[in-house]
PDB file of C-alpha atoms in Angstrom:
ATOM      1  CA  UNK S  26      62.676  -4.577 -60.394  1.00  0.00           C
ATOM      2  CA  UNK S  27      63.155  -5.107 -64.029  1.00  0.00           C
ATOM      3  CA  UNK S  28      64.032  -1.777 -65.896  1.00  0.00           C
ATOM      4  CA  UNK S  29      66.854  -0.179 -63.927  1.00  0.00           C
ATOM      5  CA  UNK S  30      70.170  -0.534 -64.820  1.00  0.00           C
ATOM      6  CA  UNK S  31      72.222  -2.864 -62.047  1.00  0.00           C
ATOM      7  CA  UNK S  32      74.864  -3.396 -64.179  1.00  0.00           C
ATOM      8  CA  UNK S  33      75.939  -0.239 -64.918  1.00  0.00           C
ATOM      9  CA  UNK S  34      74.702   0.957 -61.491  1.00  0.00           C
ATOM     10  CA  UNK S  35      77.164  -1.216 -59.709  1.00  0.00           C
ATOM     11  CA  UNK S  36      80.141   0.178 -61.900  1.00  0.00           C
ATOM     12  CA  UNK S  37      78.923   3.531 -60.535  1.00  0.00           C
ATOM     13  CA  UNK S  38      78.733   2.974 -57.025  1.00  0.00           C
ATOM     14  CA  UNK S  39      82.823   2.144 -57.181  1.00  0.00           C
ATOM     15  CA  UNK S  40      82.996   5.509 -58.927  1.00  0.00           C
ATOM     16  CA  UNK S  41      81.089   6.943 -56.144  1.00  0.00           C
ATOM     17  CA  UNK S  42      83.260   5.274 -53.597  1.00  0.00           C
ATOM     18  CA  UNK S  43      86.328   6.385 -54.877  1.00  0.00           C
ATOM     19  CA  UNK S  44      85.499   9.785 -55.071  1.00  0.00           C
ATOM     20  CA  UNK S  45      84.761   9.399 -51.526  1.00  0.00           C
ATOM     21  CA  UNK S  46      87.447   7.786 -50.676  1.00  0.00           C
ATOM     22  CA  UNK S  47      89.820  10.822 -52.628  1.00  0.00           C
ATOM     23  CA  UNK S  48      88.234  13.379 -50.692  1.00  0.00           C
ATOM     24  CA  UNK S  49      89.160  11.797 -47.074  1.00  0.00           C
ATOM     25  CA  UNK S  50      92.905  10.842 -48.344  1.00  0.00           C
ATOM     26  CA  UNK S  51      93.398  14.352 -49.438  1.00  0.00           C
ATOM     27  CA  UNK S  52      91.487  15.969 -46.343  1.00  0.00           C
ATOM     28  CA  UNK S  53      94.077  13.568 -44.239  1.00  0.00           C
ATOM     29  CA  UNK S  54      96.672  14.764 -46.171  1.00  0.00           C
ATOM     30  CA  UNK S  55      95.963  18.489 -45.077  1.00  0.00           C
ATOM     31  CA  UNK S  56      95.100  17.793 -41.680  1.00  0.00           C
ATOM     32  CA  UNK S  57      98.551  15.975 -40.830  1.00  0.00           C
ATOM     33  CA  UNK S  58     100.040  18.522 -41.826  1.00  0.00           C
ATOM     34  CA  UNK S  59      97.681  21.550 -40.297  1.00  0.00           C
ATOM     35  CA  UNK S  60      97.881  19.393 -36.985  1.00  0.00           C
ATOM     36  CA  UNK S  61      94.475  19.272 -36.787  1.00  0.00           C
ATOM     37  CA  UNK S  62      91.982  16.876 -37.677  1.00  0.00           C
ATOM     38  CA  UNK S  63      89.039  18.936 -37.215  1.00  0.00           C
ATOM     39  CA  UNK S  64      89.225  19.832 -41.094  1.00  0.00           C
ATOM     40  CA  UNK S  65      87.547  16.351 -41.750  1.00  0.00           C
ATOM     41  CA  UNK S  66      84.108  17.953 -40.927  1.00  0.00           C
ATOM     42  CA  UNK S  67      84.876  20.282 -43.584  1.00  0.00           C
ATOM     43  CA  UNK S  68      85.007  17.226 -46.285  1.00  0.00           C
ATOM     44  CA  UNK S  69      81.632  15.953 -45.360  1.00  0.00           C
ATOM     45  CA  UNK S  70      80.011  18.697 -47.445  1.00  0.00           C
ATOM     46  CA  UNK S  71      82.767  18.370 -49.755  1.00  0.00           C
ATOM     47  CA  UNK S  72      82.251  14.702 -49.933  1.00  0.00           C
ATOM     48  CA  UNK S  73      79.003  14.389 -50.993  1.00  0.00           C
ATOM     49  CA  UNK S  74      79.468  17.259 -53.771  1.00  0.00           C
ATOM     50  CA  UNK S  75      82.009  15.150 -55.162  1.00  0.00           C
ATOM     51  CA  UNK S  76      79.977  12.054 -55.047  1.00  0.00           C
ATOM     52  CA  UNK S  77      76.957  13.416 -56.782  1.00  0.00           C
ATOM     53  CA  UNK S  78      79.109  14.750 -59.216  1.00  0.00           C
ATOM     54  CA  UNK S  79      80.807  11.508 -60.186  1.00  0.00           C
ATOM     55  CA  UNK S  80      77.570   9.679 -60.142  1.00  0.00           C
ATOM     56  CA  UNK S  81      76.282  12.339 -62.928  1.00  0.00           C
ATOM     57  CA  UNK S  82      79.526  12.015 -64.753  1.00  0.00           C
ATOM     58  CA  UNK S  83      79.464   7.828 -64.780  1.00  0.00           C
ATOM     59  CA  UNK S  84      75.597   7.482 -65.635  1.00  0.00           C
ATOM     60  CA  UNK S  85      75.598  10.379 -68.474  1.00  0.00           C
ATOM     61  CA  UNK S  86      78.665   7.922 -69.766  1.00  0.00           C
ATOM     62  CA  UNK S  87      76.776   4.838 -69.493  1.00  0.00           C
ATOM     63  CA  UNK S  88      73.755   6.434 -71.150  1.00  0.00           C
ATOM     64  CA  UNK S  89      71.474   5.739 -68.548  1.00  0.00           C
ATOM     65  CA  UNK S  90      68.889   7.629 -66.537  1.00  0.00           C
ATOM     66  CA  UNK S  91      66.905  10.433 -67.462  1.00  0.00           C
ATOM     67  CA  UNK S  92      68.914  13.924 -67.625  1.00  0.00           C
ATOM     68  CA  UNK S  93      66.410  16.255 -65.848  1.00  0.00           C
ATOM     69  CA  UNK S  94      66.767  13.947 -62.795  1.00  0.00           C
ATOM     70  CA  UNK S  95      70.222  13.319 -63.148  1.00  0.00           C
ATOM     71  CA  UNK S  96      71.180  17.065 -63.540  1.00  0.00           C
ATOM     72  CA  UNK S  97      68.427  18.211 -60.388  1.00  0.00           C
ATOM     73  CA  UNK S  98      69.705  15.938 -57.919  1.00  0.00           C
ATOM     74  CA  UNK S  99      73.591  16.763 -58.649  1.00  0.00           C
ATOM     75  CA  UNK S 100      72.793  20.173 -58.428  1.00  0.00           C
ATOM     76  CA  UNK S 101      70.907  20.233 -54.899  1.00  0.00           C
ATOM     77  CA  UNK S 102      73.377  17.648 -53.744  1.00  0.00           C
ATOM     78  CA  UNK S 103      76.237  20.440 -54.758  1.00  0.00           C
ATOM     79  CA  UNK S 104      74.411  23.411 -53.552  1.00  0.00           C
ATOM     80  CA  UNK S 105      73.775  21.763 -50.055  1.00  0.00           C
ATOM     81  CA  UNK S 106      77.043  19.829 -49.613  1.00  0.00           C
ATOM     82  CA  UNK S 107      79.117  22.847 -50.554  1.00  0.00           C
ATOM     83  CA  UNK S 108      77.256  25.113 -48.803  1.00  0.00           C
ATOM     84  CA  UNK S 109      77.849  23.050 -45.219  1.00  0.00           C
ATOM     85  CA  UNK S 110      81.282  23.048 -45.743  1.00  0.00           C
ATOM     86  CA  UNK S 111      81.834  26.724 -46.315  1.00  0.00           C
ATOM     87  CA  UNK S 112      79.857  27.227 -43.565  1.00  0.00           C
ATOM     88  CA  UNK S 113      81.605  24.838 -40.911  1.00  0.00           C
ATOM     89  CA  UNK S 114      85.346  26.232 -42.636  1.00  0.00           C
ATOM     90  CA  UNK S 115      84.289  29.381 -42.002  1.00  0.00           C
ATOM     91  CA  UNK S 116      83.120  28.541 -38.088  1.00  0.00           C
ATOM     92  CA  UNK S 117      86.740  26.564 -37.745  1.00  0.00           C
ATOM     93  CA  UNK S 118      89.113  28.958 -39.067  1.00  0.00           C
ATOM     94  CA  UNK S 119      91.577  30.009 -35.920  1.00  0.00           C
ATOM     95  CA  UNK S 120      90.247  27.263 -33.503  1.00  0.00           C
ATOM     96  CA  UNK S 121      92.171  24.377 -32.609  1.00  0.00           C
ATOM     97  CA  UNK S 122      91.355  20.834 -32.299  1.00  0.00           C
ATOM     98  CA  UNK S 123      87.760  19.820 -32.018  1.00  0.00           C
ATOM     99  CA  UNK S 124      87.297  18.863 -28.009  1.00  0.00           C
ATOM    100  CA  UNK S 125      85.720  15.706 -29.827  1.00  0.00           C
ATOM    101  CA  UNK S 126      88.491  14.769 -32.157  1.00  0.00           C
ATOM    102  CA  UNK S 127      90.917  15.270 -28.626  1.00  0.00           C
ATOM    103  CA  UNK S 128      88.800  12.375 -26.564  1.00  0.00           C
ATOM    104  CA  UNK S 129      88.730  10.345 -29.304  1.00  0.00           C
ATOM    105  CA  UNK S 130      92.442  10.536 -30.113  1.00  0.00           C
ATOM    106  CA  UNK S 131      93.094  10.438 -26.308  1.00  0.00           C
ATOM    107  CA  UNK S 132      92.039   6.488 -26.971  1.00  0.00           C
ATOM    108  CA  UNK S 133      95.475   5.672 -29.645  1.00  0.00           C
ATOM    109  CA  UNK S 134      97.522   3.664 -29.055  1.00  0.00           C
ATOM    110  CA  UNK S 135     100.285   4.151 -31.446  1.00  0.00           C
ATOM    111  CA  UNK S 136     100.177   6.842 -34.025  1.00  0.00           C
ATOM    112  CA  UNK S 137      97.797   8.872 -33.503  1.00  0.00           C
ATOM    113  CA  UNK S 138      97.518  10.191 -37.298  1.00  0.00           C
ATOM    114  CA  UNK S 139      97.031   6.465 -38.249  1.00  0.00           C
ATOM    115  CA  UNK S 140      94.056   5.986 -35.719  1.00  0.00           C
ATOM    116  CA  UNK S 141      92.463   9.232 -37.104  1.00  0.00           C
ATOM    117  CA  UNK S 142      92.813   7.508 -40.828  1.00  0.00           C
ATOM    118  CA  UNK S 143      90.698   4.286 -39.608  1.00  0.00           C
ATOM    119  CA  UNK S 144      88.377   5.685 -36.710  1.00  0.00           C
ATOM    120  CA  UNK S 145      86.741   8.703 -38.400  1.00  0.00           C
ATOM    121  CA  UNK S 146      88.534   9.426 -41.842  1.00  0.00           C
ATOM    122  CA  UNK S 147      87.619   6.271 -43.659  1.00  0.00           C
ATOM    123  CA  UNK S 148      84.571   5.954 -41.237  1.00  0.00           C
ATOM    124  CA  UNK S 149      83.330   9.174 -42.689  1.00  0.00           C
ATOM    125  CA  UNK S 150      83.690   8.377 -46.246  1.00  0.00           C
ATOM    126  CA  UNK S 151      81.949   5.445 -45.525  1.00  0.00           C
ATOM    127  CA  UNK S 152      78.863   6.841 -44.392  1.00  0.00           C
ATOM    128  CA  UNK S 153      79.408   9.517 -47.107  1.00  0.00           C
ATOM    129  CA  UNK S 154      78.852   6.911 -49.836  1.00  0.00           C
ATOM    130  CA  UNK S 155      76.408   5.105 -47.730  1.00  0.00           C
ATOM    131  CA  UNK S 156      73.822   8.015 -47.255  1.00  0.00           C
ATOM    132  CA  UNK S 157      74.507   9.343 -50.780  1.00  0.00           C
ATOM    133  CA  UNK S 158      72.830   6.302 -51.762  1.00  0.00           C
ATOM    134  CA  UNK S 159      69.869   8.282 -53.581  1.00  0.00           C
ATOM    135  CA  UNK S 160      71.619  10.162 -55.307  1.00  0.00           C
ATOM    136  CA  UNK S 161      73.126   8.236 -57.094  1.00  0.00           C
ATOM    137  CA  UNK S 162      70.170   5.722 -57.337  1.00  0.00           C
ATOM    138  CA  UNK S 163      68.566   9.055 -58.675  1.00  0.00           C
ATOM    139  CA  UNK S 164      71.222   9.117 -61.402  1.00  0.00           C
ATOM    140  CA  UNK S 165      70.662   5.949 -62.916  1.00  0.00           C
ATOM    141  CA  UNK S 166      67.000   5.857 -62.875  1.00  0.00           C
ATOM    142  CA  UNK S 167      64.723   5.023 -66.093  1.00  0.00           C
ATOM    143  CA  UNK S 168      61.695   7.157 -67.335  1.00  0.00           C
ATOM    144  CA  UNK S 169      61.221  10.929 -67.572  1.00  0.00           C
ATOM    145  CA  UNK S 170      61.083  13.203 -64.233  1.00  0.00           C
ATOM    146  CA  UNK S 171      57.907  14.153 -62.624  1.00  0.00           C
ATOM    147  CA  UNK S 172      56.332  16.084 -59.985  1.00  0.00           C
ATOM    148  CA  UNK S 173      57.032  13.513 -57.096  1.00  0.00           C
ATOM    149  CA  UNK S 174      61.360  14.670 -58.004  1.00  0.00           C
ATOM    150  CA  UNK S 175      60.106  18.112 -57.294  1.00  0.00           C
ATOM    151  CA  UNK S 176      58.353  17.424 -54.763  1.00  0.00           C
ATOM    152  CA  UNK S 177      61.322  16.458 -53.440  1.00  0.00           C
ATOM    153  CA  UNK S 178      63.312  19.086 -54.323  1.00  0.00           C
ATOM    154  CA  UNK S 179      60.535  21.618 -52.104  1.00  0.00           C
ATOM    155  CA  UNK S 180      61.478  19.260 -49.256  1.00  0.00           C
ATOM    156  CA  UNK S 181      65.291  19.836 -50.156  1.00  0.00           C
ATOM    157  CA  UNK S 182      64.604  23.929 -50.211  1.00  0.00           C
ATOM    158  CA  UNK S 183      62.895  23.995 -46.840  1.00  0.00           C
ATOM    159  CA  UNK S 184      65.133  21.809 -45.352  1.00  0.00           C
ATOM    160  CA  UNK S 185      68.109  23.977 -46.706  1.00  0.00           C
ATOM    161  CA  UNK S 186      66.598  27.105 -45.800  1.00  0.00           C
ATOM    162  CA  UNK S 187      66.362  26.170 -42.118  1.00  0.00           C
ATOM    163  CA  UNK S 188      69.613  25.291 -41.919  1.00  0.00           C
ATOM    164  CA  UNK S 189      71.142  28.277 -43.291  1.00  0.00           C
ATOM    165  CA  UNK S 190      69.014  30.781 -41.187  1.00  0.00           C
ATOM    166  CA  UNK S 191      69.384  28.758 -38.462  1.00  0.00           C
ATOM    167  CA  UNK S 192      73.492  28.841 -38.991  1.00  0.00           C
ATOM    168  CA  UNK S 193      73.397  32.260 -39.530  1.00  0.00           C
ATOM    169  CA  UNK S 194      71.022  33.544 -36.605  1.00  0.00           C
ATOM    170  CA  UNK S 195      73.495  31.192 -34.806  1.00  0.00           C
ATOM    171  CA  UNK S 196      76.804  33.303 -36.322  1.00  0.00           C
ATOM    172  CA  UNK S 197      75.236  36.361 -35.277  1.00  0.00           C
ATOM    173  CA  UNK S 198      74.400  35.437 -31.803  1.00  0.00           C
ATOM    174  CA  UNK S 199      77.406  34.362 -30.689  1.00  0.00           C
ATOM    175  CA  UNK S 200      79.185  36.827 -32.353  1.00  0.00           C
ATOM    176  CA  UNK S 201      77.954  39.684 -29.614  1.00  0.00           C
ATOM    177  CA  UNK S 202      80.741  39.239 -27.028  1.00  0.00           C
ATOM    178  CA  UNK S 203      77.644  40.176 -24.659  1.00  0.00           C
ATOM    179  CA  UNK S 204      76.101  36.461 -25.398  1.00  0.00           C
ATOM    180  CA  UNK S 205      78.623  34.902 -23.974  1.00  0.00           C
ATOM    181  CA  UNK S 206      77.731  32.074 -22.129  1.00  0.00           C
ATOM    182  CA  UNK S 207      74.213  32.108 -22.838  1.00  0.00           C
ATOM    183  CA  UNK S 208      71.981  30.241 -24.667  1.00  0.00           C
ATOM    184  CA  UNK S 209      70.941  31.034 -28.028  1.00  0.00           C
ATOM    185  CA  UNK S 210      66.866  31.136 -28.031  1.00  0.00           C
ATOM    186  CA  UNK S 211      66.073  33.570 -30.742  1.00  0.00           C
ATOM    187  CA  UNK S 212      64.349  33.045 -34.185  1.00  0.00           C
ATOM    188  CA  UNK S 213      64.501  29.567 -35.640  1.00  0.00           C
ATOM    189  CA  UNK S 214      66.101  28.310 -32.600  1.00  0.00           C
ATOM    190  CA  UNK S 215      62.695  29.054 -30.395  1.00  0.00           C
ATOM    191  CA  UNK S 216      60.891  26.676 -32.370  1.00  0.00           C
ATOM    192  CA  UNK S 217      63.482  23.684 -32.406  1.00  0.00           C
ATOM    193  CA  UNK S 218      66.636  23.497 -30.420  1.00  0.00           C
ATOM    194  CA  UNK S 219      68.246  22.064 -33.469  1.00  0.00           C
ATOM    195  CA  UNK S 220      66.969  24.236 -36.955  1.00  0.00           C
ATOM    196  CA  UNK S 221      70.140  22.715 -38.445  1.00  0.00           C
ATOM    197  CA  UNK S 222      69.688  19.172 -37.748  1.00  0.00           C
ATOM    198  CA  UNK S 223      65.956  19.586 -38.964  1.00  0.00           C
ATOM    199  CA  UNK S 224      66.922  21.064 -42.001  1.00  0.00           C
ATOM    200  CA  UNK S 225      69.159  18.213 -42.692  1.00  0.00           C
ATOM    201  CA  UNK S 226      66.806  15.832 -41.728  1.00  0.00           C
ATOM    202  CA  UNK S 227      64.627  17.749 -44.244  1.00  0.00           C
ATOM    203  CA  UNK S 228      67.370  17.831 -46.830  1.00  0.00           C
ATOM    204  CA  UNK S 229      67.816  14.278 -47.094  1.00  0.00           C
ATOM    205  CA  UNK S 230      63.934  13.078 -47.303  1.00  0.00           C
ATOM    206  CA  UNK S 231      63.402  15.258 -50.259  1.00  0.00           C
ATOM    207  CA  UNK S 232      66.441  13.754 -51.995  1.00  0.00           C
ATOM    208  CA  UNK S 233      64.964  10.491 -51.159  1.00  0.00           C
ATOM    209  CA  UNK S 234      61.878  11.673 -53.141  1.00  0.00           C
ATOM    210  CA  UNK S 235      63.432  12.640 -56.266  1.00  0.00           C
ATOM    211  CA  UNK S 236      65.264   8.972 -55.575  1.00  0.00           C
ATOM    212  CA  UNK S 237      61.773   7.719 -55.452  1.00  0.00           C
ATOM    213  CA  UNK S 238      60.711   9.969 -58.334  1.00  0.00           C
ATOM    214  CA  UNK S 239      63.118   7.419 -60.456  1.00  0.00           C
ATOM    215  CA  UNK S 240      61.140   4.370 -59.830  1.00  0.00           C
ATOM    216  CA  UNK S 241      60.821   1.646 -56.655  1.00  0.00           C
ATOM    217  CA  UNK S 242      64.206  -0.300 -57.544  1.00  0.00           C
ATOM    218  CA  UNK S 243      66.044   3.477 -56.599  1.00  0.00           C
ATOM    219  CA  UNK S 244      63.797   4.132 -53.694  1.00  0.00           C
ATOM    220  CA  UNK S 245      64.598   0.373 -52.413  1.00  0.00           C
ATOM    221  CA  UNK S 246      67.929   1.521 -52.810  1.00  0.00           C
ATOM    222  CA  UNK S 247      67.992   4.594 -51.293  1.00  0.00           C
ATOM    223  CA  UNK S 248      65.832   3.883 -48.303  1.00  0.00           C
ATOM    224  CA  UNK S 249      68.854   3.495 -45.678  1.00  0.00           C
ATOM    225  CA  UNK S 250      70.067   6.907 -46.627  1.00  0.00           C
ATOM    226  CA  UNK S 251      67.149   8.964 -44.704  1.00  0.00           C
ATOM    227  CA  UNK S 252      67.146   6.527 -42.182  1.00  0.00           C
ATOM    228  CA  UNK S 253      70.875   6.813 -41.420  1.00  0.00           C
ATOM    229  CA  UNK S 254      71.341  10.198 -41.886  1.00  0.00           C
ATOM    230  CA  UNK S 255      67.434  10.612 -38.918  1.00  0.00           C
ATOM    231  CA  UNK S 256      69.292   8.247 -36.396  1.00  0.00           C
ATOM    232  CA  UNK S 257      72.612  10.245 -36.756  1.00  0.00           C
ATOM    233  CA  UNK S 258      70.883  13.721 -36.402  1.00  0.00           C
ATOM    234  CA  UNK S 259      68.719  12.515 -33.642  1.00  0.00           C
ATOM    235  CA  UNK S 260      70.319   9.640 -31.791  1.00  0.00           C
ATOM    236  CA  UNK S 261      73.804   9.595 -33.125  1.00  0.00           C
ATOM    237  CA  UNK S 262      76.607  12.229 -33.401  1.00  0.00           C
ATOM    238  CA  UNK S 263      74.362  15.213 -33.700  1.00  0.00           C
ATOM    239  CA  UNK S 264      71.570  16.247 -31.050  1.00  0.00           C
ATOM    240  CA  UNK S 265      72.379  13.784 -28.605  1.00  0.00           C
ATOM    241  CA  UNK S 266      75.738  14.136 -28.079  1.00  0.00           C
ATOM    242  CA  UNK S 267      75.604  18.110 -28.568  1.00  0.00           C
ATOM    243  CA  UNK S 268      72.650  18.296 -26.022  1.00  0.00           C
ATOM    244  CA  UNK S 269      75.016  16.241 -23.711  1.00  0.00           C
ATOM    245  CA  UNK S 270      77.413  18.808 -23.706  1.00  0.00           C
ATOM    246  CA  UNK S 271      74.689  21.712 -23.031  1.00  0.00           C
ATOM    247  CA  UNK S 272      73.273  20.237 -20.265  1.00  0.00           C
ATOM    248  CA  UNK S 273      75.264  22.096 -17.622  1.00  0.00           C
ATOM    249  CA  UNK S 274      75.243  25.372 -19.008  1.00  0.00           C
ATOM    250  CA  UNK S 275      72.876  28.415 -17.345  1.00  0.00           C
ATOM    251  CA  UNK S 276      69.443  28.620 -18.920  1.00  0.00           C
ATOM    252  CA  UNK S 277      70.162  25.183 -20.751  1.00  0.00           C
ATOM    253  CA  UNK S 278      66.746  23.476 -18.423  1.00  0.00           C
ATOM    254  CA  UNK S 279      64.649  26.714 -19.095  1.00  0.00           C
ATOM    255  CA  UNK S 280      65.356  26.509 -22.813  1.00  0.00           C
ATOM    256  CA  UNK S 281      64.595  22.949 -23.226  1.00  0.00           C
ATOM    257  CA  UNK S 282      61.253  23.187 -21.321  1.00  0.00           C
ATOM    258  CA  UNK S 283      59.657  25.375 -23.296  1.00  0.00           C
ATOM    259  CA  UNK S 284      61.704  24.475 -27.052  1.00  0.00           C
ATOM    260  CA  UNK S 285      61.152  21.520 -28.992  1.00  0.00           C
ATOM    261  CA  UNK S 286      64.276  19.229 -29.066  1.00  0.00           C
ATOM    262  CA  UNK S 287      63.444  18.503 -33.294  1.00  0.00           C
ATOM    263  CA  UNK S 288      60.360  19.056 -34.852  1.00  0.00           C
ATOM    264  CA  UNK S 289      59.655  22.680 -34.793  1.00  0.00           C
ATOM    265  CA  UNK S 290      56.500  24.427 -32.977  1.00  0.00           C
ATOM    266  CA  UNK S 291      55.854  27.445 -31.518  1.00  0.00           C
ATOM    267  CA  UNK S 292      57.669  27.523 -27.792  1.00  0.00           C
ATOM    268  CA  UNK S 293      55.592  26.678 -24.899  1.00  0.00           C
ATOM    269  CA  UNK S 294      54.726  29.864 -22.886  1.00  0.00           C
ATOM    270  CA  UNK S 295      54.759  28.189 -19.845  1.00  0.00           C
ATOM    271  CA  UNK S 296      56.588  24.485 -18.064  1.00  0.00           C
TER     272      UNK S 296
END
């Protein structure tokens, strides 16, 4: 693993962290005083943005890593990141507390704020830093860019483009006050129950690529990042716990019968 910069690598990663670590505090900061903690899903996007963007900041200041690589995987960090969190700010605005958030401050004992900080703030950032892992491994990687980074970044388009149709076929349905209560089954979401999740899923892989695209000490690295972020879409916070809280509405058994619960195909025409 001779070649890539550890040194100056490490200094980044507590860079990276803090940045993380900024975004939460200040996201914690607005949400005490909104009353509402569901903002913090708002700073995941946000979080990541700001992480790729300090990792391009410390490794252009340390000299190291090739700039073509550094600048691609900032950029479709940003883009994505950025993107999410407009999206999910725009979905909150005029709701109250996330049902989730409620059960899992229902558990504090004490101040409630304080539990917040520990059992999902700081948790988040966490996980922030911990899946944005290639990207910053991407940052610091030796030798000039190839076609394996954008490879990658095709991976990272597909990906995004699922999840922004699928968000926005998604707006649209439930926007039609005659949809209410039923189960959205239209476009991308005929072909996977979860377009979003799959185009995150998608998202990350490629920006393992262009990780890989910077040699095997960055893809050693970076490794945990697609692997997190597949559990947590599949097994984690994402479809499982969202399919949980489907299961009982009308149409939810029809849907799933015929509709793939990740990978998309076409539906099945009959049980």
């Amino acid at each position: 693993m001779s070649g890539f910069p550890w040194g100056a690598f490490a200094v980044g990663l507590g860079w990276s962290a803090a940045a993380a670590l900024a975004v939460m505090l200040a996201t914690f900061a607005v949400a005490v005083r909104k009353g509402v903690h569901r903002v913090v899903d708002v700073a995941w996007g946000i979080g990541f943005a700001a992480v790729a963007v300090t990792a391009c900041a410390a490794a252009t200041a340390a000299g190291e890593g090739d700039a073509g690589r550094r600048v691609l995987v900032t950029v479709l960090t940003a883009v994505w990141g950025l993107r999410l969190a407009a999206h999910i700010a725009r979905r909150g605005r005029g709701h109250g507390e996330d049902p989730r958030y409620e059960a899992l401050l229902a558990k504090a004992h004490g101040n409630r704020n304080l539990y917040a900080l520990r059992m999902v703030y700081l948790l988040q950032g966490a996980l922030v830093w911990l899946v944005s892992l290639p990207v910053q491994a991407a940052a610091y990687g030796p030798g000039p860019m190839t076609a394996l980074a954008w490879a990658g970044a095709v991976v990272w388009a597909v990906g995004l483009g699922f999840e922004a149709v699928g968000d926005a076929q998604l707006a649209r349905f439930k926007a039609d006050p005659a949809n209410r209560g039923r189960v959205m089954d239209r476009g991308l979401w005929s072909w996977t129950r979860h377009p979003n999740y799959f185009g995150d899923f998608l998202v990350w892989w490629g920006l393992f690529l262009v990780a890989c695209d910077a040699g095997a000490p960055a893809a050693a690295v970076s490794a945990v990042s697609p692997l997190v972020m597949t559990y947590l879409l599949i097994g984690g916070s994402g479809k499982r716990l969202l399919e949980q809280h489907m299961a009982g509405r009308p149409g939810w058994a029809e849907y799933t019968a015929r509709t793939s619960g990740f990978f998309p195909r076409p539906p099945r025409t009959r049980p």
